GROMACS .gro file of C-alpha atoms in nm:
model
  323
    1MET     CA    1  -7.774  -2.499   3.369
    2GLY     CA    2  -7.544  -2.629   3.100
    3CYS     CA    3  -7.326  -2.317   3.112
    4LYS     CA    4  -7.304  -2.336   3.491
    5MET     CA    5  -7.200  -2.703   3.477
    6THR     CA    6  -6.941  -2.627   3.209
    7PHE     CA    7  -6.798  -2.344   3.418
    8THR     CA    8  -6.781  -2.568   3.728
    9LEU     CA    9  -6.606  -2.840   3.532
   10ALA     CA   10  -6.361  -2.586   3.396
   11LEU     CA   11  -6.279  -2.467   3.749
   12GLY     CA   12  -6.231  -2.823   3.861
   13LEU     CA   13  -6.002  -2.894   3.566
   14ALA     CA   14  -5.797  -2.580   3.637
   15ALA     CA   15  -5.759  -2.680   4.002
   16ALA     CA   16  -5.650  -3.028   3.902
   17LEU     CA   17  -5.394  -2.890   3.662
   18TRP     CA   18  -5.258  -2.649   3.921
   19GLY     CA   19  -5.221  -2.934   4.169
   20GLY     CA   20  -5.063  -3.161   3.907
   21PRO     CA   21  -4.777  -3.151   3.654
   22ALA     CA   22  -4.880  -2.811   3.517
   23ALA     CA   23  -4.811  -2.656   3.857
   24ALA     CA   24  -4.461  -2.794   3.865
   25GLN     CA   25  -4.386  -2.679   3.510
   26SER     CA   26  -4.483  -2.316   3.574
   27TYR     CA   27  -4.348  -2.296   3.930
   28PRO     CA   28  -4.191  -2.068   4.037
   29ALA     CA   29  -4.323  -1.783   3.825
   30ARG     CA   30  -4.228  -1.511   4.078
   31PRO     CA   31  -4.000  -1.470   4.381
   32VAL     CA   32  -4.036  -1.716   4.669
   33LYS     CA   33  -4.009  -1.607   5.033
   34ILE     CA   34  -3.842  -1.826   5.297
   35ILE     CA   35  -3.951  -1.718   5.645
   36VAL     CA   36  -3.685  -1.784   5.908
   37PRO     CA   37  -3.845  -1.752   6.255
   38PHE     CA   38  -3.503  -1.700   6.416
   39ALA     CA   39  -3.260  -1.411   6.436
   40ALA     CA   40  -3.015  -1.336   6.155
   41GLY     CA   41  -2.673  -1.495   6.183
   42GLY     CA   42  -2.779  -1.824   6.341
   43PRO     CA   43  -2.767  -2.168   6.177
   44ALA     CA   44  -3.125  -2.152   6.044
   45ASP     CA   45  -3.061  -1.812   5.886
   46ASN     CA   46  -2.723  -1.911   5.741
   47TYR     CA   47  -2.847  -2.232   5.583
   48ALA     CA   48  -3.166  -2.065   5.460
   49ARG     CA   49  -2.954  -1.811   5.273
   50PHE     CA   50  -2.731  -2.088   5.137
   51MET     CA   51  -3.032  -2.283   5.009
   52ALA     CA   52  -3.200  -1.966   4.876
   53GLN     CA   53  -2.903  -1.892   4.652
   54ARG     CA   54  -2.881  -2.250   4.527
   55LEU     CA   55  -3.256  -2.277   4.469
   56GLN     CA   56  -3.249  -1.952   4.273
   57GLU     CA   57  -2.978  -2.099   4.050
   58ALA     CA   58  -3.168  -2.426   4.010
   59LEU     CA   59  -3.519  -2.292   3.953
   60GLY     CA   60  -3.456  -1.954   3.790
   61GLN     CA   61  -3.642  -1.733   4.037
   62SER     CA   62  -3.536  -1.534   4.342
   63PHE     CA   63  -3.566  -1.701   4.683
   64VAL     CA   64  -3.570  -1.429   4.949
   65VAL     CA   65  -3.500  -1.487   5.319
   66ASP     CA   66  -3.731  -1.303   5.560
   67ASN     CA   67  -3.622  -1.316   5.927
   68ARG     CA   68  -3.915  -1.302   6.168
   69PRO     CA   69  -3.778  -1.395   6.512
   70GLY     CA   70  -3.963  -1.379   6.839
   71ALA     CA   71  -4.149  -1.584   7.102
   72GLY     CA   72  -3.929  -1.889   7.057
   73SER     CA   73  -3.996  -1.904   6.680
   74VAL     CA   74  -4.375  -1.878   6.722
   75ILE     CA   75  -4.418  -1.533   6.559
   76GLY     CA   76  -4.253  -1.615   6.227
   77THR     CA   77  -4.397  -1.966   6.212
   78ASP     CA   78  -4.750  -1.835   6.265
   79MET     CA   79  -4.695  -1.586   5.985
   80ALA     CA   80  -4.589  -1.868   5.754
   81ALA     CA   81  -4.886  -2.084   5.860
   82LYS     CA   82  -5.127  -1.804   5.766
   83SER     CA   83  -4.967  -1.747   5.423
   84ALA     CA   84  -5.129  -1.854   5.097
   85PRO     CA   85  -5.062  -2.224   5.024
   86ASP     CA   86  -4.926  -2.159   4.678
   87GLY     CA   87  -4.557  -2.245   4.714
   88TYR     CA   88  -4.445  -1.884   4.734
   89THR     CA   89  -4.399  -1.882   5.112
   90LEU     CA   90  -4.182  -2.145   5.280
   91LEU     CA   91  -4.073  -2.195   5.640
   92MET     CA   92  -3.718  -2.278   5.746
   93MET     CA   93  -3.785  -2.482   6.059
   94SER     CA   94  -3.568  -2.672   6.303
   95ASN     CA   95  -3.613  -2.928   6.576
   96ALA     CA   96  -3.689  -2.634   6.805
   97HIS     CA   97  -4.029  -2.660   6.635
   98THR     CA   98  -4.073  -3.025   6.720
   99VAL     CA   99  -3.985  -2.948   7.084
  100ASN     CA  100  -4.230  -2.656   7.090
  101GLU     CA  101  -4.518  -2.880   6.989
  102THR     CA  102  -4.519  -3.012   7.347
  103LEU     CA  103  -4.344  -2.728   7.528
  104ILE     CA  104  -4.580  -2.456   7.395
  105PRO     CA  105  -4.917  -2.631   7.351
  106ASN     CA  106  -5.125  -2.312   7.319
  107LYS     CA  107  -4.960  -2.183   7.001
  108PRO     CA  108  -5.186  -2.039   6.727
  109PHE     CA  109  -5.073  -2.322   6.497
  110GLN     CA  110  -4.986  -2.690   6.506
  111LEU     CA  111  -4.685  -2.789   6.302
  112MET     CA  112  -4.813  -3.108   6.140
  113ARG     CA  113  -5.168  -2.977   6.102
  114ASP     CA  114  -5.088  -2.642   5.944
  115PHE     CA  115  -4.778  -2.729   5.740
  116VAL     CA  116  -4.674  -2.986   5.486
  117ALA     CA  117  -4.321  -3.129   5.494
  118VAL     CA  118  -4.115  -3.025   5.191
  119ALA     CA  119  -3.756  -3.135   5.249
  120PRO     CA  120  -3.500  -3.166   5.526
  121VAL     CA  121  -3.174  -2.974   5.482
  122ASN     CA  122  -2.908  -3.101   5.722
  123TYR     CA  123  -2.821  -3.186   6.079
  124SER     CA  124  -2.534  -3.092   6.308
  125ASP     CA  125  -2.399  -3.287   6.603
  126LEU     CA  126  -2.356  -3.157   6.955
  127VAL     CA  127  -2.069  -3.242   7.186
  128LEU     CA  128  -2.073  -3.298   7.562
  129VAL     CA  129  -1.784  -3.101   7.709
  130ALA     CA  130  -1.648  -3.070   8.062
  131TYR     CA  131  -1.422  -2.814   8.224
  132PRO     CA  132  -1.059  -2.936   8.228
  133GLY     CA  133  -1.043  -2.987   8.605
  134LEU     CA  134  -1.345  -3.217   8.623
  135ALA     CA  135  -1.255  -3.553   8.779
  136ALA     CA  136  -1.394  -3.741   8.479
  137ASN     CA  137  -1.187  -3.783   8.165
  138LYS     CA  138  -1.427  -4.020   7.990
  139LEU     CA  139  -1.804  -4.044   7.971
  140GLN     CA  140  -1.792  -4.369   8.171
  141ASP     CA  141  -1.618  -4.183   8.454
  142LEU     CA  142  -1.895  -3.924   8.459
  143LEU     CA  143  -2.166  -4.191   8.451
  144GLN     CA  144  -2.014  -4.391   8.737
  145GLN     CA  145  -1.970  -4.087   8.960
  146ALA     CA  146  -2.311  -3.942   8.875
  147LYS     CA  147  -2.482  -4.271   8.959
  148ALA     CA  148  -2.292  -4.302   9.284
  149LYS     CA  149  -2.379  -3.945   9.390
  150PRO     CA  150  -2.697  -3.813   9.220
  151GLY     CA  151  -2.688  -3.434   9.193
  152LYS     CA  152  -2.311  -3.415   9.232
  153PHE     CA  153  -2.274  -3.277   8.878
  154ASN     CA  154  -2.455  -2.997   8.699
  155TYR     CA  155  -2.488  -2.899   8.337
  156ALA     CA  156  -2.540  -2.565   8.165
  157SER     CA  157  -2.774  -2.485   7.878
  158SER     CA  158  -2.874  -2.176   7.681
  159GLY     CA  159  -3.221  -2.190   7.838
  160PRO     CA  160  -3.524  -2.413   7.895
  161GLY     CA  161  -3.644  -2.597   7.586
  162THR     CA  162  -3.337  -2.522   7.376
  163PRO     CA  163  -3.162  -2.806   7.191
  164TYR     CA  164  -2.880  -2.799   7.448
  165HIS     CA  165  -3.125  -2.835   7.737
  166MET     CA  166  -3.319  -3.111   7.562
  167ALA     CA  167  -2.994  -3.297   7.486
  168GLY     CA  168  -2.913  -3.286   7.857
  169GLU     CA  169  -3.254  -3.413   7.964
  170LEU     CA  170  -3.241  -3.695   7.707
  171PHE     CA  171  -2.898  -3.788   7.842
  172LYS     CA  172  -3.027  -3.799   8.200
  173SER     CA  173  -3.322  -4.012   8.097
  174MET     CA  174  -3.131  -4.262   7.883
  175ALA     CA  175  -2.824  -4.286   8.108
  176GLY     CA  176  -3.022  -4.310   8.430
  177VAL     CA  177  -2.837  -4.028   8.603
  178TYR     CA  178  -2.938  -3.703   8.771
  179LEU     CA  179  -2.752  -3.383   8.683
  180VAL     CA  180  -2.869  -3.041   8.802
  181HIS     CA  181  -2.975  -2.814   8.515
  182ILE     CA  182  -2.830  -2.461   8.520
  183PRO     CA  183  -3.014  -2.253   8.256
  184TYR     CA  184  -2.856  -1.942   8.105
  185ARG     CA  185  -2.996  -1.671   7.884
  186GLY     CA  186  -2.802  -1.775   7.575
  187SER     CA  187  -2.503  -1.996   7.509
  188SER     CA  188  -2.216  -1.753   7.559
  189GLY     CA  189  -2.254  -1.727   7.937
  190ALA     CA  190  -2.289  -2.103   7.968
  191ARG     CA  191  -1.970  -2.161   7.767
  192THR     CA  192  -1.776  -1.907   7.971
  193ASP     CA  193  -1.876  -2.073   8.297
  194VAL     CA  194  -1.797  -2.425   8.177
  195ILE     CA  195  -1.453  -2.311   8.063
  196GLY     CA  196  -1.406  -2.133   8.397
  197GLY     CA  197  -1.521  -2.432   8.601
  198GLN     CA  198  -1.831  -2.268   8.751
  199VAL     CA  199  -2.038  -2.538   8.580
  200ASP     CA  200  -1.934  -2.900   8.525
  201VAL     CA  201  -2.052  -2.989   8.174
  202MET     CA  202  -2.268  -2.873   7.885
  203PHE     CA  203  -2.390  -2.982   7.545
  204ASP     CA  204  -2.292  -2.740   7.268
  205ALA     CA  205  -2.254  -2.730   6.891
  206VAL     CA  206  -1.951  -2.922   6.764
  207THR     CA  207  -1.831  -2.637   6.546
  208THR     CA  208  -1.861  -2.386   6.832
  209MET     CA  209  -1.661  -2.597   7.077
  210ALA     CA  210  -1.408  -2.759   6.841
  211GLU     CA  211  -1.146  -2.485   6.882
  212GLN     CA  212  -1.195  -2.472   7.260
  213ILE     CA  213  -1.143  -2.849   7.275
  214LYS     CA  214  -0.828  -2.836   7.063
  215ALA     CA  215  -0.693  -2.552   7.278
  216GLY     CA  216  -0.750  -2.757   7.595
  217LYS     CA  217  -1.000  -2.510   7.741
  218VAL     CA  218  -1.260  -2.787   7.773
  219LYS     CA  219  -1.245  -3.163   7.730
  220ALA     CA  220  -1.479  -3.354   7.500
  221LEU     CA  221  -1.654  -3.659   7.646
  222ALA     CA  222  -1.880  -3.761   7.355
  223THR     CA  223  -2.061  -3.637   7.045
  224THR     CA  224  -2.434  -3.682   7.000
  225GLY     CA  225  -2.485  -3.811   6.646
  226ARG     CA  226  -2.519  -4.167   6.518
  227ALA     CA  227  -2.170  -4.156   6.367
  228ARG     CA  228  -1.852  -3.975   6.470
  229SER     CA  229  -1.826  -3.611   6.373
  230ASP     CA  230  -1.599  -3.518   6.082
  231VAL     CA  231  -1.495  -3.214   6.286
  232LEU     CA  232  -1.400  -3.422   6.594
  233PRO     CA  233  -1.334  -3.773   6.458
  234GLU     CA  234  -1.126  -3.871   6.762
  235VAL     CA  235  -1.421  -3.818   7.002
  236PRO     CA  236  -1.653  -4.119   7.049
  237THR     CA  237  -2.027  -4.093   7.001
  238MET     CA  238  -2.255  -4.113   7.303
  239SER     CA  239  -2.355  -4.465   7.194
  240GLU     CA  240  -1.993  -4.575   7.175
  241ALA     CA  241  -1.905  -4.414   7.507
  242GLY     CA  242  -2.178  -4.571   7.719
  243VAL     CA  243  -2.532  -4.455   7.631
  244PRO     CA  244  -2.651  -4.691   7.351
  245GLY     CA  245  -2.904  -4.548   7.108
  246TYR     CA  246  -2.854  -4.186   7.217
  247GLU     CA  247  -2.896  -3.923   6.946
  248ALA     CA  248  -2.958  -3.550   6.980
  249THR     CA  249  -2.878  -3.319   6.690
  250ILE     CA  250  -2.979  -2.980   6.559
  251TRP     CA  251  -3.157  -3.030   6.227
  252LEU     CA  252  -3.318  -2.798   5.974
  253GLY     CA  253  -3.582  -2.840   5.707
  254LEU     CA  254  -3.827  -2.662   5.480
  255MET     CA  255  -4.204  -2.673   5.520
  256ALA     CA  256  -4.490  -2.502   5.338
  257PRO     CA  257  -4.844  -2.404   5.443
  258ARG     CA  258  -5.086  -2.697   5.438
  259GLY     CA  259  -5.265  -2.710   5.102
  260THR     CA  260  -4.958  -2.626   4.893
  261PRO     CA  261  -4.992  -2.828   4.569
  262LYS     CA  262  -4.823  -3.168   4.583
  263ALA     CA  263  -4.651  -3.107   4.249
  264VAL     CA  264  -4.489  -2.791   4.386
  265VAL     CA  265  -4.381  -2.969   4.703
  266ASP     CA  266  -4.228  -3.249   4.495
  267LYS     CA  267  -4.045  -3.003   4.270
  268LEU     CA  268  -3.898  -2.820   4.569
  269ASN     CA  269  -3.803  -3.149   4.734
  270ASP     CA  270  -3.624  -3.263   4.419
  271ALA     CA  271  -3.432  -2.934   4.395
  272VAL     CA  272  -3.330  -2.932   4.763
  273SER     CA  273  -3.230  -3.299   4.751
  274LYS     CA  274  -3.008  -3.244   4.446
  275ILE     CA  275  -2.842  -2.943   4.610
  276SER     CA  276  -2.776  -3.133   4.935
  277SER     CA  277  -2.634  -3.429   4.741
  278GLN     CA  278  -2.370  -3.228   4.553
  279ALA     CA  279  -2.014  -3.323   4.649
  280GLU     CA  280  -1.914  -2.957   4.680
  281VAL     CA  281  -2.203  -2.887   4.919
  282LYS     CA  282  -2.120  -3.191   5.132
  283GLN     CA  283  -1.760  -3.073   5.163
  284VAL     CA  284  -1.857  -2.718   5.261
  285TRP     CA  285  -2.105  -2.840   5.519
  286ALA     CA  286  -1.868  -3.103   5.660
  287LYS     CA  287  -1.624  -2.825   5.754
  288GLN     CA  288  -1.911  -2.663   5.944
  289GLY     CA  289  -2.006  -2.988   6.118
  290ALA     CA  290  -2.326  -3.031   5.915
  291VAL     CA  291  -2.440  -3.348   5.737
  292PRO     CA  292  -2.699  -3.341   5.453
  293LEU     CA  293  -3.040  -3.496   5.512
  294VAL     CA  294  -3.211  -3.625   5.196
  295MET     CA  295  -3.567  -3.759   5.218
  296THR     CA  296  -3.891  -3.760   5.022
  297PRO     CA  297  -4.168  -3.534   5.158
  298GLU     CA  298  -4.338  -3.843   5.302
  299MET     CA  299  -4.019  -3.958   5.476
  300PHE     CA  300  -3.960  -3.608   5.614
  301ASP     CA  301  -4.318  -3.594   5.745
  302LYS     CA  302  -4.260  -3.920   5.933
  303TYR     CA  303  -3.920  -3.798   6.060
  304ALA     CA  304  -4.075  -3.478   6.202
  305ARG     CA  305  -4.363  -3.665   6.368
  306GLU     CA  306  -4.124  -3.911   6.531
  307ASP     CA  307  -3.911  -3.622   6.658
  308ILE     CA  308  -4.219  -3.458   6.810
  309ALA     CA  309  -4.302  -3.782   6.991
  310LYS     CA  310  -3.941  -3.825   7.108
  311TRP     CA  311  -3.920  -3.483   7.270
  312ALA     CA  312  -4.273  -3.507   7.409
  313ARG     CA  313  -4.161  -3.809   7.612
  314VAL     CA  314  -3.852  -3.625   7.739
  315ILE     CA  315  -4.045  -3.309   7.828
  316LYS     CA  316  -4.316  -3.500   8.014
  317THR     CA  317  -4.069  -3.723   8.197
  318ALA     CA  318  -3.857  -3.427   8.307
  319GLY     CA  319  -4.154  -3.200   8.378
  320ILE     CA  320  -4.008  -2.920   8.164
  321LYS     CA  321  -4.211  -2.599   8.141
  322ALA     CA  322  -4.167  -2.305   7.903
  323ASP     CA  323  -4.061  -1.972   8.057
   0.00000   0.00000   0.00000
C-alpha cells in the first residue's frame, strides 16, 4: 500500500513538473512540427516558414513545416487536433478557421475545444477595388448609388466562405447595401474580371493589388484595417470612407492541441512575441502589407472567440452555405 501510494505521488509530481517550469526549461528537446492546413506558397505557408526559422534560432531546435491542405483546411487541422498535446505539434491557423466554425459545423474538431491558443503572428489588410470605368471614384459614391439601386453592383470573390467573400458580406451588412456576389474558383479569375470590367468590385489582399492600383488597372476605394495601410497610405480606411467600425483582415496564429502544458505554451508565446516585436521583422512584414500581432495566450484565446462570433453573425445574416 505504501509503495503504491509513493509511486502514485511520484507520478503526480512528475506530471506537475512537466506542466510547470521544468517543462519550459527542457522544451524543445527534439524537432517541432508546424502543420499548415493550406497549400504551399500561400500566406500561411510563407509566414509559417518565416516563424519556423526564427523559432529554431531562438529555441535551438528545428521547427519543420508540414503542409496538409484539403477540405478548406479541415484535413490538416484535424490531424493537428489528434496529435499528442506535448508541444511538438503546432497548427498555423488563420481566420479561415474562425469562419469555418460556423460555415462547416460538422467538422471532426472544434477549434476552441480541441486547441489551445499559443500566439498570434500578424494580420494583413484587404483593399476594396473597382474597375477603372466604374461610375464611383470614392466609397461614398458607391454607397449612394448602391442604396439608390439595390443589386446594381456586384462583387467578385475567390469562393464562398473565403476571407474576400466574408469581407464583402460584412460590408453589405454594415453599410446597409445589397451587392450581388459573384463567386470564382480562386482569386486570379476574379482579379482578371474586375480589371476587365466584367465585375464591378472586389476585396483583395493589399499586396496583391498594390501594383495594379499604381498602374491604374483598378482604382482603390478603401482598405479594411483599423489604420491606413503602409503599402497604400494614400487610400482611406473603410471607417474613414463611410463605414464606421468596419474591419476585415487576414490574420494568422499558432495553436496547439488542447492539453499542451501551460509552461510550453507560455514559452512559445514569449518566443513568437519577441520575434514579431523585432524592428527588422516589422520592416520586412510592412513591405508585405503585414502588421505584427502580439498578445498573451489568454488575449489570443479571447481574440479568436470574438472573431468566431463576428463571422457567425455575418454568415447567419447572409445565409451563407459551404459548397
